[in-house]
Coordinates of C-alpha atoms and ligand atoms in Angstrom, one line a residue:
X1 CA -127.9 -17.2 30.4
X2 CA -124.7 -18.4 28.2
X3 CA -124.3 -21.3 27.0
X4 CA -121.3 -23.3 28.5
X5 CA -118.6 -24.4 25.9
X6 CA -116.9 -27.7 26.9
X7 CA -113.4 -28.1 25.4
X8 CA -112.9 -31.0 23.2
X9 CA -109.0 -32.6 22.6
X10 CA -107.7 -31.7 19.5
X11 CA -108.9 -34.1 16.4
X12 CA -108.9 -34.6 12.8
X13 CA -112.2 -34.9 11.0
X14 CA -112.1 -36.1 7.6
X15 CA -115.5 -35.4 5.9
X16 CA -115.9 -38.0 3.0
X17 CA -118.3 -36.7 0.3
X18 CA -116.8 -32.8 1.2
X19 CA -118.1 -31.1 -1.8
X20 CA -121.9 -32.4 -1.1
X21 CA -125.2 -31.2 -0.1
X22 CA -124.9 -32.2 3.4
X23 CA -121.1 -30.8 4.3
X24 CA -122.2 -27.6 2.5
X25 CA -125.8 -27.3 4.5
X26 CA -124.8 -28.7 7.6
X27 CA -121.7 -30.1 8.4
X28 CA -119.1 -27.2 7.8
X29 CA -121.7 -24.5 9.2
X30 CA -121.7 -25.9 12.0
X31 CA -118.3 -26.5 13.0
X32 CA -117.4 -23.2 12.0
X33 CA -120.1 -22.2 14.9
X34 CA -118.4 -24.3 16.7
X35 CA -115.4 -22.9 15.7
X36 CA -116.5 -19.0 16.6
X37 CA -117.7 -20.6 20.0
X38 CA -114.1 -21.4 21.0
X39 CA -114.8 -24.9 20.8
X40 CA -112.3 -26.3 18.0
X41 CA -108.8 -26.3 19.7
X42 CA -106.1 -24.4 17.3
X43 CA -104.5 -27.6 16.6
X44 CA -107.9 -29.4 14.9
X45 CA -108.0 -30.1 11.4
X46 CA -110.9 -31.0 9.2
X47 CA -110.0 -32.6 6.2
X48 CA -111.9 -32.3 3.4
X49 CA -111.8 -36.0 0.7
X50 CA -114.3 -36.4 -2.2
X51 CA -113.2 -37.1 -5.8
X52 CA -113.7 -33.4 -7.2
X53 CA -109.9 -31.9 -7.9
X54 CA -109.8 -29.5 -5.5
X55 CA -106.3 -28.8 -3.8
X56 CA -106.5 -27.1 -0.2
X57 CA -106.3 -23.7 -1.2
X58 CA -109.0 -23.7 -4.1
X59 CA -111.5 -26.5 -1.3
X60 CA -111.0 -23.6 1.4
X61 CA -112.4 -20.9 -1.3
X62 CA -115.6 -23.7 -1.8
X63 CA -116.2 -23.9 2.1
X64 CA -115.7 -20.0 2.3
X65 CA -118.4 -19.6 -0.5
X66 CA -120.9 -22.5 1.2
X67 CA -120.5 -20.5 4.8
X68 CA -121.2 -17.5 3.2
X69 CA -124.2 -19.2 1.2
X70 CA -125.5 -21.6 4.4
X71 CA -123.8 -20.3 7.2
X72 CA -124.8 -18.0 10.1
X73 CA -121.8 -15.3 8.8
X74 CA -123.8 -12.3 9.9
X75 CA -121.6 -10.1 12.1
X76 CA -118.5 -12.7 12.1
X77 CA -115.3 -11.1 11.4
X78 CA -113.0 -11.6 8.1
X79 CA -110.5 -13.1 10.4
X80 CA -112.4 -15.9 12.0
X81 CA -113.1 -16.5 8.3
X82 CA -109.2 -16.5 7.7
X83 CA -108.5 -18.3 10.7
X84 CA -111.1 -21.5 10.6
X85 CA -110.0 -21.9 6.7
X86 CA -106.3 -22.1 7.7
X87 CA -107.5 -25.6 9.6
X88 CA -108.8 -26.8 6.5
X89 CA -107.3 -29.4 4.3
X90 CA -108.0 -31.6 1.4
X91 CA -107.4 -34.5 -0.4
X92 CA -108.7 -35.7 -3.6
X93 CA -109.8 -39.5 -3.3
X94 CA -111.5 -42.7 -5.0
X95 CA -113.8 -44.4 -2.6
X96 CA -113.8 -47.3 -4.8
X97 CA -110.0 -47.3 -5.7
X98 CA -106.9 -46.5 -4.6
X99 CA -106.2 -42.5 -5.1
X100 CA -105.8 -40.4 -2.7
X101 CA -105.6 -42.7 0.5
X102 CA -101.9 -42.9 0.8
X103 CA -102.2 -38.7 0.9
X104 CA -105.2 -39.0 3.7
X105 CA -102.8 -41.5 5.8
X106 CA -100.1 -38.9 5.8
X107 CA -102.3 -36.2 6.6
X108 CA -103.9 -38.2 9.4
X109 CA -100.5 -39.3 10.8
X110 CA -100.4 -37.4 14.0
X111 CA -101.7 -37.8 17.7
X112 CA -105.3 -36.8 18.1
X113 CA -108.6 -38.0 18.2
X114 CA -109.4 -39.0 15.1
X115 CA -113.1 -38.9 13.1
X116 CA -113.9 -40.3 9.7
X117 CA -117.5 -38.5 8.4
X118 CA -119.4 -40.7 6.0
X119 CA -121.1 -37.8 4.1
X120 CA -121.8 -40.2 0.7
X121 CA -124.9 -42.1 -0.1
X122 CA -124.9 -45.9 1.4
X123 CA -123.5 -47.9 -1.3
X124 CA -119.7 -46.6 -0.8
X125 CA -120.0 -46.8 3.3
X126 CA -118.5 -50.3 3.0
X127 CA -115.8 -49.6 0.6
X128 CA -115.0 -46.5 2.6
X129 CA -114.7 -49.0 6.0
X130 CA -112.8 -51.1 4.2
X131 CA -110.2 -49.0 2.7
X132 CA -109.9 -47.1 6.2
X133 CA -108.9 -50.1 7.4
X134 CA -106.6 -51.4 4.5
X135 CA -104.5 -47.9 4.4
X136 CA -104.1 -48.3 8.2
X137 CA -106.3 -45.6 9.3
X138 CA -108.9 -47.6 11.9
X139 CA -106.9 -47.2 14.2
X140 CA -108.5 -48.4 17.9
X141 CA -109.1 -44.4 18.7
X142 CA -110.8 -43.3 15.3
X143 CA -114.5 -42.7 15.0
X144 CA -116.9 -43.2 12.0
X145 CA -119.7 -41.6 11.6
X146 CA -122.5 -42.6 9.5
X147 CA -125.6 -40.4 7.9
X148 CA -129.3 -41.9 7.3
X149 CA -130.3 -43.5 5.6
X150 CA -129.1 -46.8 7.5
X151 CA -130.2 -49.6 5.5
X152 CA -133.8 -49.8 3.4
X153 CA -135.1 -52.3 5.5
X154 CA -133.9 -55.5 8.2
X155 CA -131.8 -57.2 5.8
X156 CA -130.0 -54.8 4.6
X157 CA -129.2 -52.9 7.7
X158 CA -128.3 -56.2 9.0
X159 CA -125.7 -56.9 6.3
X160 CA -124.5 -52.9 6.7
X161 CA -123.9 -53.2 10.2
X162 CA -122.2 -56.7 9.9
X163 CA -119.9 -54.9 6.8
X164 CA -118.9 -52.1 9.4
X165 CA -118.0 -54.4 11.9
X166 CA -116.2 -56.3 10.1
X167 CA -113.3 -53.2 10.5
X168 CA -114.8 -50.9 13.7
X169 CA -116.2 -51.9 17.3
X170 CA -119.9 -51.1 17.7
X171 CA -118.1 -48.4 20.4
X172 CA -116.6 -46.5 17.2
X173 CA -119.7 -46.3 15.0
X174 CA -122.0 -43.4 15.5
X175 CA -124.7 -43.4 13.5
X176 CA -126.5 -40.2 13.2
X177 CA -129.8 -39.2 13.6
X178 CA -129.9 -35.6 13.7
X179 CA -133.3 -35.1 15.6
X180 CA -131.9 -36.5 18.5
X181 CA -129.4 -33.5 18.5
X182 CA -132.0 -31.4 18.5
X183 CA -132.2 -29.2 21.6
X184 CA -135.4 -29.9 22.6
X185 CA -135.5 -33.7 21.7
X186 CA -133.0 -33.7 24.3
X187 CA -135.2 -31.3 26.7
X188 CA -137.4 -34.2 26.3
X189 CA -135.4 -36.5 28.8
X190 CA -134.6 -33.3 31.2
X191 CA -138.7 -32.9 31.6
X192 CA -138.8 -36.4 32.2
X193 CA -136.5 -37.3 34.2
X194 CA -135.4 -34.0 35.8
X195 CA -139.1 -33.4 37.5
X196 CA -140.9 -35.0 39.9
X197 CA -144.3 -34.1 38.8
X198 CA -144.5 -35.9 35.5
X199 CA -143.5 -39.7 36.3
X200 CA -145.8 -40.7 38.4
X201 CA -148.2 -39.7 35.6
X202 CA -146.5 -40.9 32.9
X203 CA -148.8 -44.2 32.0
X204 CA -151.8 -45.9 30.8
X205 CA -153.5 -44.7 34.3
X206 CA -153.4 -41.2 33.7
X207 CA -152.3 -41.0 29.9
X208 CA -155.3 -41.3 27.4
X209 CA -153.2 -41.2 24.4
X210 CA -150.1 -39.5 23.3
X211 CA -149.5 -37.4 19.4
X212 CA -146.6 -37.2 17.4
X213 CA -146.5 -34.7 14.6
X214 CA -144.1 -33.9 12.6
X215 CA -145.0 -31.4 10.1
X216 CA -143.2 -29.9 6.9
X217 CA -144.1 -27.1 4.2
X218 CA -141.6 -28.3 1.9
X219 CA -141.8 -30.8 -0.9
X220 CA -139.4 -33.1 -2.0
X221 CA -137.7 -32.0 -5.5
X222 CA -134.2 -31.7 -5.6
X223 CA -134.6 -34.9 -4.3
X224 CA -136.7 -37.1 -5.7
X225 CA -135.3 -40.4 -6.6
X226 CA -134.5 -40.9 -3.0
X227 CA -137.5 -40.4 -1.9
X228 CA -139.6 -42.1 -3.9
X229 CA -137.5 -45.2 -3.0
X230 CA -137.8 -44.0 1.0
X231 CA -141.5 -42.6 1.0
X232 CA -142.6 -40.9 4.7
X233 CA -142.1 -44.4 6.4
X234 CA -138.6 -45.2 5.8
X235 CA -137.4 -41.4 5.5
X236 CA -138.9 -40.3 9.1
X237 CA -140.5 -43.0 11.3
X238 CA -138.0 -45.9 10.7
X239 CA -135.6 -43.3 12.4
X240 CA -137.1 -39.7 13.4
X241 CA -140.3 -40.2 14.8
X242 CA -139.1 -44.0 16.3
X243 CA -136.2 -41.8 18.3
X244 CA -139.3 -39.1 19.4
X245 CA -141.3 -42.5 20.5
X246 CA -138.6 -44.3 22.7
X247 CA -137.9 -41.1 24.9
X248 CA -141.0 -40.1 25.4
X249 CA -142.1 -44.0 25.9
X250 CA -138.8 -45.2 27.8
X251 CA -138.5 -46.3 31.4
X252 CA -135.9 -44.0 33.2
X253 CA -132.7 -45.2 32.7
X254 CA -130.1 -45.4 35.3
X255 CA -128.0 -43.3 34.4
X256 CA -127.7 -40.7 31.6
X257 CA -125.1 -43.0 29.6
X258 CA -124.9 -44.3 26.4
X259 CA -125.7 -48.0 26.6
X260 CA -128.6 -47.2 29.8
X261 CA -130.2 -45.0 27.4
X262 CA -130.1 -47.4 24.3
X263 CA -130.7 -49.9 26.4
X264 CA -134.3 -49.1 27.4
X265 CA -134.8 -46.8 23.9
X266 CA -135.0 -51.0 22.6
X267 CA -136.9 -52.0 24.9
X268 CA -139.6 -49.8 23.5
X269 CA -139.0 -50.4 20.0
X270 CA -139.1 -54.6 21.0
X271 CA -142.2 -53.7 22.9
X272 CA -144.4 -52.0 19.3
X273 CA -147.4 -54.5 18.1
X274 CA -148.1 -54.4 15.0
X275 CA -150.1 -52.3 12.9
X276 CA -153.3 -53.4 11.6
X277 CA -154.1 -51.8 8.3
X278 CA -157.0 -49.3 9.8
X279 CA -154.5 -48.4 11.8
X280 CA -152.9 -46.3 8.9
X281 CA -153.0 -43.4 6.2
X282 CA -150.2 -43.3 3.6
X283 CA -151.1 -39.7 1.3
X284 CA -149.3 -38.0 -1.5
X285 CA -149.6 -34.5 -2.0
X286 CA -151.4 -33.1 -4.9
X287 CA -150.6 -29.9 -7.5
X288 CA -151.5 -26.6 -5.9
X289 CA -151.8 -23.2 -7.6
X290 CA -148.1 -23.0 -7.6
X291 CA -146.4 -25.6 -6.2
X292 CA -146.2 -29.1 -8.3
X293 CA -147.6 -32.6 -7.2
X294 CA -145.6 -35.4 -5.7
X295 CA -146.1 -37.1 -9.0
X296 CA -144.2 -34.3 -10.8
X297 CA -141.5 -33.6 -8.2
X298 CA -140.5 -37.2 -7.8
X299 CA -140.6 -37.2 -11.8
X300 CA -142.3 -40.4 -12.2
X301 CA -146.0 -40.6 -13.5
X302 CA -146.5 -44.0 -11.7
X303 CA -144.9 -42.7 -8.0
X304 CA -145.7 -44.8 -5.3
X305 CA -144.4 -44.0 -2.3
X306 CA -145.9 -42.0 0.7
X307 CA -145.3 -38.2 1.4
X308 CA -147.6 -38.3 4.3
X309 CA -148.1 -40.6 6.8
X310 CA -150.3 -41.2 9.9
X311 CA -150.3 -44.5 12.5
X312 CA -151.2 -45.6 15.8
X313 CA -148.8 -47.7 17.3
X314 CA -149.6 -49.7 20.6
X315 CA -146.7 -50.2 23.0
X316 CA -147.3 -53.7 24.9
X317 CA -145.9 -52.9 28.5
X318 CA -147.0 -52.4 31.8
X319 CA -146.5 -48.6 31.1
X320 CA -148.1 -48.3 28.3
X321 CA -151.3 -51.2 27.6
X322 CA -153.9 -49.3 26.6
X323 CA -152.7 -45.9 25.7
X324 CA -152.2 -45.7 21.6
X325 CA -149.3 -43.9 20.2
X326 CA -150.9 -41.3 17.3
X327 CA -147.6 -40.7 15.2
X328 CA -148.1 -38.1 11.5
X329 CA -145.5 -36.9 9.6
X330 CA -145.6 -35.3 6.0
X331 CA -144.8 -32.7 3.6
X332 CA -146.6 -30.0 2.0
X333 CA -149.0 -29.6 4.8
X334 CA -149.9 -26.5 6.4
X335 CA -147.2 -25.5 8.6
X336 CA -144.0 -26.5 9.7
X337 CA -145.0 -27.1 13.0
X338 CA -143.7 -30.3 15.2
X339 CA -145.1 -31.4 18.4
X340 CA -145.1 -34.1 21.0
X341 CA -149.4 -33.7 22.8
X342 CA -149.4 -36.2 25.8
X343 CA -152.8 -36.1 26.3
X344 CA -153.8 -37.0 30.1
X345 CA -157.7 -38.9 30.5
X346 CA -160.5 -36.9 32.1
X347 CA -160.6 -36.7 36.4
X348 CA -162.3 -40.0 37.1
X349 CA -165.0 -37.8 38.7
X350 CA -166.5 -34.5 38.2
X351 CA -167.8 -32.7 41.2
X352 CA -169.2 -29.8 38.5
X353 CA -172.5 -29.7 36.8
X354 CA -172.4 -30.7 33.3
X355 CA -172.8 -27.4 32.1
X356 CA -169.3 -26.5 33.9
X357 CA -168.0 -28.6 30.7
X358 CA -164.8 -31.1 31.1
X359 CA -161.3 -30.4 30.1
X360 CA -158.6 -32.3 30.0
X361 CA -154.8 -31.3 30.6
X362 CA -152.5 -31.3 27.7
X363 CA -148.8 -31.2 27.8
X364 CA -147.5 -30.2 24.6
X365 CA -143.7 -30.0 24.1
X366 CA -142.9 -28.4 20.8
X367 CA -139.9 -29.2 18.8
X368 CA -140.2 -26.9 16.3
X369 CA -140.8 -23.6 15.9
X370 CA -141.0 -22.1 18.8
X371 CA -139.6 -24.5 21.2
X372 CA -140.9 -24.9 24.4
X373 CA -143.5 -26.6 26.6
X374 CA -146.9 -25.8 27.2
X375 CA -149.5 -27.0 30.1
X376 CA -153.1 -27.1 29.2
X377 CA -154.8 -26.1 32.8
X378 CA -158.3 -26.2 33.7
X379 CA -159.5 -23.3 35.6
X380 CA -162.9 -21.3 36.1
X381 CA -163.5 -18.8 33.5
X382 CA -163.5 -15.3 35.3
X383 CA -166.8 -13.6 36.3
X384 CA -169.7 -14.5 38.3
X385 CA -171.0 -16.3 35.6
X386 CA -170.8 -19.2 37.8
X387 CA -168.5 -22.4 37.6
X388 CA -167.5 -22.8 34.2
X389 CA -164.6 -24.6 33.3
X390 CA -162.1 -23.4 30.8
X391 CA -158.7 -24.3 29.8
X392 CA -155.6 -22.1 30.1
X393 CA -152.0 -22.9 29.2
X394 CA -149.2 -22.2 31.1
X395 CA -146.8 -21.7 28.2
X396 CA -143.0 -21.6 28.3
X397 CA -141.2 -20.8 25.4
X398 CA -137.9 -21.5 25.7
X399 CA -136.8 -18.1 24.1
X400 CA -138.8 -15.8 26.2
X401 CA -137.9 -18.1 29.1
X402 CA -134.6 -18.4 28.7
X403 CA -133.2 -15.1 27.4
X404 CA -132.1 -14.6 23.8
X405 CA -129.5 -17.1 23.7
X406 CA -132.0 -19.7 23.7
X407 CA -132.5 -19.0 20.4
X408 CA -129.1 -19.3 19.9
X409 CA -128.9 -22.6 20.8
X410 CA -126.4 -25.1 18.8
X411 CA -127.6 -26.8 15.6
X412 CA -128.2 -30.6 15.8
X413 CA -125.2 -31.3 13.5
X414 CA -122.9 -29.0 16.0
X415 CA -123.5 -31.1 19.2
X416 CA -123.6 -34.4 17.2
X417 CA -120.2 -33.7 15.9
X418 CA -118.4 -32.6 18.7
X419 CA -120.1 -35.5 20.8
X420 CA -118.3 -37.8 18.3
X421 CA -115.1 -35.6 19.2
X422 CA -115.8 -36.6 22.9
X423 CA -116.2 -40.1 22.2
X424 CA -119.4 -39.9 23.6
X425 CA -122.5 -42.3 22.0
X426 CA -125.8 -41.3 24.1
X427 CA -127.1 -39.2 21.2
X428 CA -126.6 -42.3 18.4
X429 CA -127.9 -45.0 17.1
X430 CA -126.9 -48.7 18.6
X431 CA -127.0 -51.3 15.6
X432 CA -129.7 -53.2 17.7
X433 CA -131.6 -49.8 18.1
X434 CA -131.2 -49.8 14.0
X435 CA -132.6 -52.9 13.3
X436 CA -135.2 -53.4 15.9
X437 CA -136.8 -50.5 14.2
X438 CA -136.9 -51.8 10.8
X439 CA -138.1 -55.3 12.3
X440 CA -141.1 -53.2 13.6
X441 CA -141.2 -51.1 10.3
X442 CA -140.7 -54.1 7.3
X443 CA -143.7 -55.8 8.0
X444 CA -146.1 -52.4 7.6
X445 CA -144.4 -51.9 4.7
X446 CA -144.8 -55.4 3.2
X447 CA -148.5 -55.5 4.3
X448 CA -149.1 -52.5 2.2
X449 CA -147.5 -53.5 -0.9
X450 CA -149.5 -57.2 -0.4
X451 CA -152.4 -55.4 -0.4
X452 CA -151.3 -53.2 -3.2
X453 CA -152.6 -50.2 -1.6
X454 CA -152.0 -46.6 -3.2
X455 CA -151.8 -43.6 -1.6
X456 CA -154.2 -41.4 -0.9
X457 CA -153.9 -37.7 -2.2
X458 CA -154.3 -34.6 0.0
X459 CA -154.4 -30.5 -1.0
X460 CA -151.2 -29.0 -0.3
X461 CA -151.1 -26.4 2.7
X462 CA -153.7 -28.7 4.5
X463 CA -153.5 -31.5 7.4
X464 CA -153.1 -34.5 5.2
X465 CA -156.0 -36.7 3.7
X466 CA -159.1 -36.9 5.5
X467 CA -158.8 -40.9 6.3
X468 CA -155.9 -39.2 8.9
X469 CA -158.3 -37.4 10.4
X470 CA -160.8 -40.7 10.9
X471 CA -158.3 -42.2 12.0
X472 CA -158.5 -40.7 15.4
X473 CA -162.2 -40.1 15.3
X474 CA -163.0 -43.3 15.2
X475 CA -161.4 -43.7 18.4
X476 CA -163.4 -40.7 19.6
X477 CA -160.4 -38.3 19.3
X478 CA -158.8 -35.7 17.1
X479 CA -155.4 -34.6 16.2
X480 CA -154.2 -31.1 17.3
X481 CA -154.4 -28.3 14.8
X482 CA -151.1 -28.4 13.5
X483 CA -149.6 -24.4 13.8
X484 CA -146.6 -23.3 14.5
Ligands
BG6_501 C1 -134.4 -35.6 7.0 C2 -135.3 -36.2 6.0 O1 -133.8 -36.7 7.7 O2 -135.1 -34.8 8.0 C3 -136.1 -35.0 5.3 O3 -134.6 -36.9 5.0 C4 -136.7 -34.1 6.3 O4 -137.0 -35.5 4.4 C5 -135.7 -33.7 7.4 O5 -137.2 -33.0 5.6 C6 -136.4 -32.9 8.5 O6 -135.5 -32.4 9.4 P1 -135.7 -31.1 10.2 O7 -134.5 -31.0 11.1 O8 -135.9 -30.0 9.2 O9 -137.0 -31.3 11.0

C-alpha cells in the first residue's frame, strides 16, 4: 500500500508566532514530512514572522534544531535537511505595530497561493487581520488560518468571527481543529458512508446508545493558566468531541464537499437538548505518588475548572430520539486510549434459553492508539457444551490491515496544512459550526457556575470520579474499559 501524494501549486506560508510551541511541535514537522514526501513544490516558501530577532539564516538554525528535537528525522538525509531550510525565510514583526510588515509584503510579492498561519494566542488574531489587510496582503487568493481556541464562549466567538470578516470571506478562513485531520476521524465518514451495511442501522431503532471517550495520561502543566480558564469543556467538547459527535451523528451528505458536510455537521449541533445537571460529571485530578494535583499544576490553590468531564447529550431528530450520546474526556486517567463504542440494542427476540446469555454487537472505532475498527460478534462458544452465546470481535487494525505504511500515515497538522494549500475547507470549521457549538456549550457552563458546583476529584491513572461511572448505571449501562 503507498500512500498517494497529490501535488499542491506552489505557495507561501507565513507562520505568525514562528518561534512558538505549536510551529516547533507541529507545524514545521510536519511540513518537512510533507516536504520528504515530495509534496512542497521547489518554488514554496514558508516564511517564518514572530517578534524574536532572528534573521533567516540564524531562524533556519532554530527550525533545524526543533526538527531535530520534534521531528521524525530518523533516517532523513543531511541534504533534505539542507534543502527544506533553503525554503525558509523570516521576518521579524510587531503584531500590534508597524515593524516588519512592509519586509513580509515584499517577501510575499510574487504569484502563488498564498497562506497566513495564526500560530499566536487569540487576542492578536484581529490585529493580525487587520494589518494583513492594511499592508495589502489579503489579497482575494490568500488563506488564514486560525488555531483553537476560537472564542471562550458565544459572544466572543461571535465578535471574533465578525472581526475576521471584517477583512476575509468566510471562503478564506480555515479554522482548525486538528482532530478532524486525524486519519481515522476521517475513516469515520468512509465507514459510514462508503458501506452499505451500517446505514440502515444507524438509528434510534437499532442503536441503544453511542460512547465517546477521549482519554489522556498527561496533565496540564506547562500550561496551566490556559487551562484553568478553558477547563475539559471549553478545551475538548466545545470543539474536539462536538466534531467526533456530528460525523458520527450526521445525515449523509450529498456530496463529500465542504459546505454539504458543514451543512448537516450543524444540523446536529442545532439539533443537542440540553443538559440537565444529572446528566454531568466535572472532576479534577488529584496528587499521586509522583505526579502533582490539578491544584498544583494549574498553580492556583482555589482552581476551578474541570480536567475531566463526562455528559450525555440527547440529539432531538428523527435519527436519533431516544438514543443518548455518552461523551468523557480527561486527563490523568489510566490510558491514552480514545474511542468511538456505537452500541447496537439486544435482537428484539431471543430464540435461546436464558442460560445461552444475550450479547449485544459493538462497533468500536478507535482513534487512538491503535487505530482501527472492531466488531463485537455473537457466536456459540465452541464445544458441545451446548448453545452458549459468546462474543467475538472481528478486529481490524488498521496497521496489521493495511501494511506498515498505515502507521505511517500523515499527521493531522500535515493534511490540514496542505488542505489549506488546496483551498480546500471540508476538514474546517464554518463560523456557524463555531458558534452553534458554544450556543449549545454556554448554557452547561453557566448552569454550573449558578449552581456553584466544584469539581469532583478522581485518583490519577483511574477512569475518572465515580459519579461518571453512575452516570451510565443509572441508566442501566456502563462505560467501556478505557485501554489502549
Ligand atoms: C488540544 C487540547 O486541542 O488537544 C489539549 O488543547 C489536548 O488539552 C489535545 O491534550 C489532544 O490532542 P491529541 O491529538 O493528542 O488527542
Amino acid at each position: 500500500m503507498v500512500s498517494r501524494t497529490i501535488p499542491v501549486e506552489e505557495f507561501d506560508l507565513v507562520i505568525f508566532g514562528a518561534t512558538g510551541d505549536l510551529a516547533q511541535r507541529k507545524i514545521l514537522p510536519s511540513l518537512f514530512r510533507r516536504f520528504c514526501a515530495g509534496q512542497m513544490p521547489e518554488g514554496a516558501r514558508v516564511i517564518g514572522a514572530a517578534r524574536s530577532e532572528h534573521d533567516t539564516k540564524g531562524y533556519r538554525a532554530f527550525v533545524r534544531a526543533a526538527l531535530k528535537e520534534h521531528g521524525d528525522t530518523a533516517g532523513v538525509k543531511p541534504a533534505d535537511f539542507t534543502a527544506f531550510l533553503e525554503q525558509i525565510e523570516y521576518v521579524t514583526l510587531d503584531a500590534k505595530g508597524a515593524a516588519g510588515w512592509k519586509e513580509l509584503k515584499a517577501l510575499c510579492d510574487r504569484d502563488v497561493v498564498h497562506a497566513f498561519y495564526f500560530s499566536v494566542g487569540p487576542s492578536l488574531f484581529e490585529d493580525l487581520a487587520k494589518r494583513l489587510h492594511k499592508h495589502g496582503l489579503a489579497g482575494e487568493e490568500c488563506r488564514i488560518v486560525v488555531e483553537k481556541p476560537f472564542g471562550r464562549d458565544l459572544e466572543s466567538a461571535r465578535a471574533l468571527n465578525a472581526a475576521l470578516r471584517t477583512h476575509f470571506d468566510e471562503g478564506q478562513i480555515y479554522r482548525i481543529d486538528h482532530y478532524l485531520g486525524k486519519e481515522t476521524v476521517q475513516n469515520l465518514m468512509a465507514v459510514r458512508f462508503g458501506n452499505m451495511l451500517f446505514e440502515p442501522l444507524w438509528n434510534s431503532q437499532y442503536i441503544d446508545h453511542i460512547q465517546i471517550t477521549v482519554a489522556e495520561t498527561v496533565g496540564v502543566a506547562g500550561r496551566g493558566e490556559y487551562y484553568d480558564r478553558a477547563g475539559a469543556m471549553r478545551d475538548m467538547v466545545q470543539n474536539h468531541i462536538m466534531q467526533l459527535l456530528c460525523l458520527i451523528a450526521m445525515e449523509p451528505p450529498a456530496r463529500f464537499e465542504p459546505d454539504a458536510v458543514r451543512d448537516e455537521k450543524l444540523k446536529v449541533i442545532r439539533a443537542l437538548e440540553p443538559v440537565a445537571p444529572d446528566e454531568l460529571v466535572r472532576g479534577q485530578y488529584e496528587a499521586g505518588d509522583d505526579t502533582p494535583g490539578y491544584a498544583e499544576d494549574v498553580g492556583e490553590a482555589e482552581a476551578s475548572s474541570e480536567s475531566f468531564i463526562a455528559l450525555k447529550a440527547h440529539i432531538s431528530n428523527w435519527r436519533w430520539a431516544g438514543t443518548p450520546f455518552y461523551m468523557r474526556t480527561g486527563k490523568r486517567l489510566k490510558e491514552r486510549a480514545s474511542e468511538i463504542a456505537v452500541v447496537f440494542k439486544d435482537t428484539p427476540h431471543s430464540i435461546f434459553d436464558e442460560d445461552a446469555g444475550r450479547h449485544r454487537n459493538i462497533l468500536t472505532i478507535r482513534l487512538q492508539p491503535n487505530e482501527g475498527i472492531e466488531l463485537g460478534v455473537t457466536i456459540k462458544e465452541p464445544g458441545p457444551g451446548g448453545m452458549r452465546l459468546i462474543d467475538v470481535p472481528l478486529d481490524m487494525s488498521f496497521a496489521e490491515a493495511l501494511g506498515p505504511e498505515a502507521g505511517d500515515v500523515a499527521d493531522a497538522y500535515e493534511r490540514l496544512i496542505m488542505d489549506v494549500i488546496r483551498g480546500n475547507q471540508t476538514l474546517f470549521m464554518r463560523d456557524d459550526e463555531v458558534e452553534a457549538a458554544w450556543g449549545w456549550t454556554d448554557p452547561i457552563i453557566a448552569g454550573w457556575q449558578e449552581r456553584g458546583d466544584a469539581p469532583l476529584t478522581y485518583a490519577p491513572g483511574s477512569s475518572g470520579p465515580h459519579d461518571a461511572l453512575m452516570l451510565m448505571h443509572q441508566d442501566g449501562r456502563r462505560w467501556r474499559e478505557i485501554k489502549a
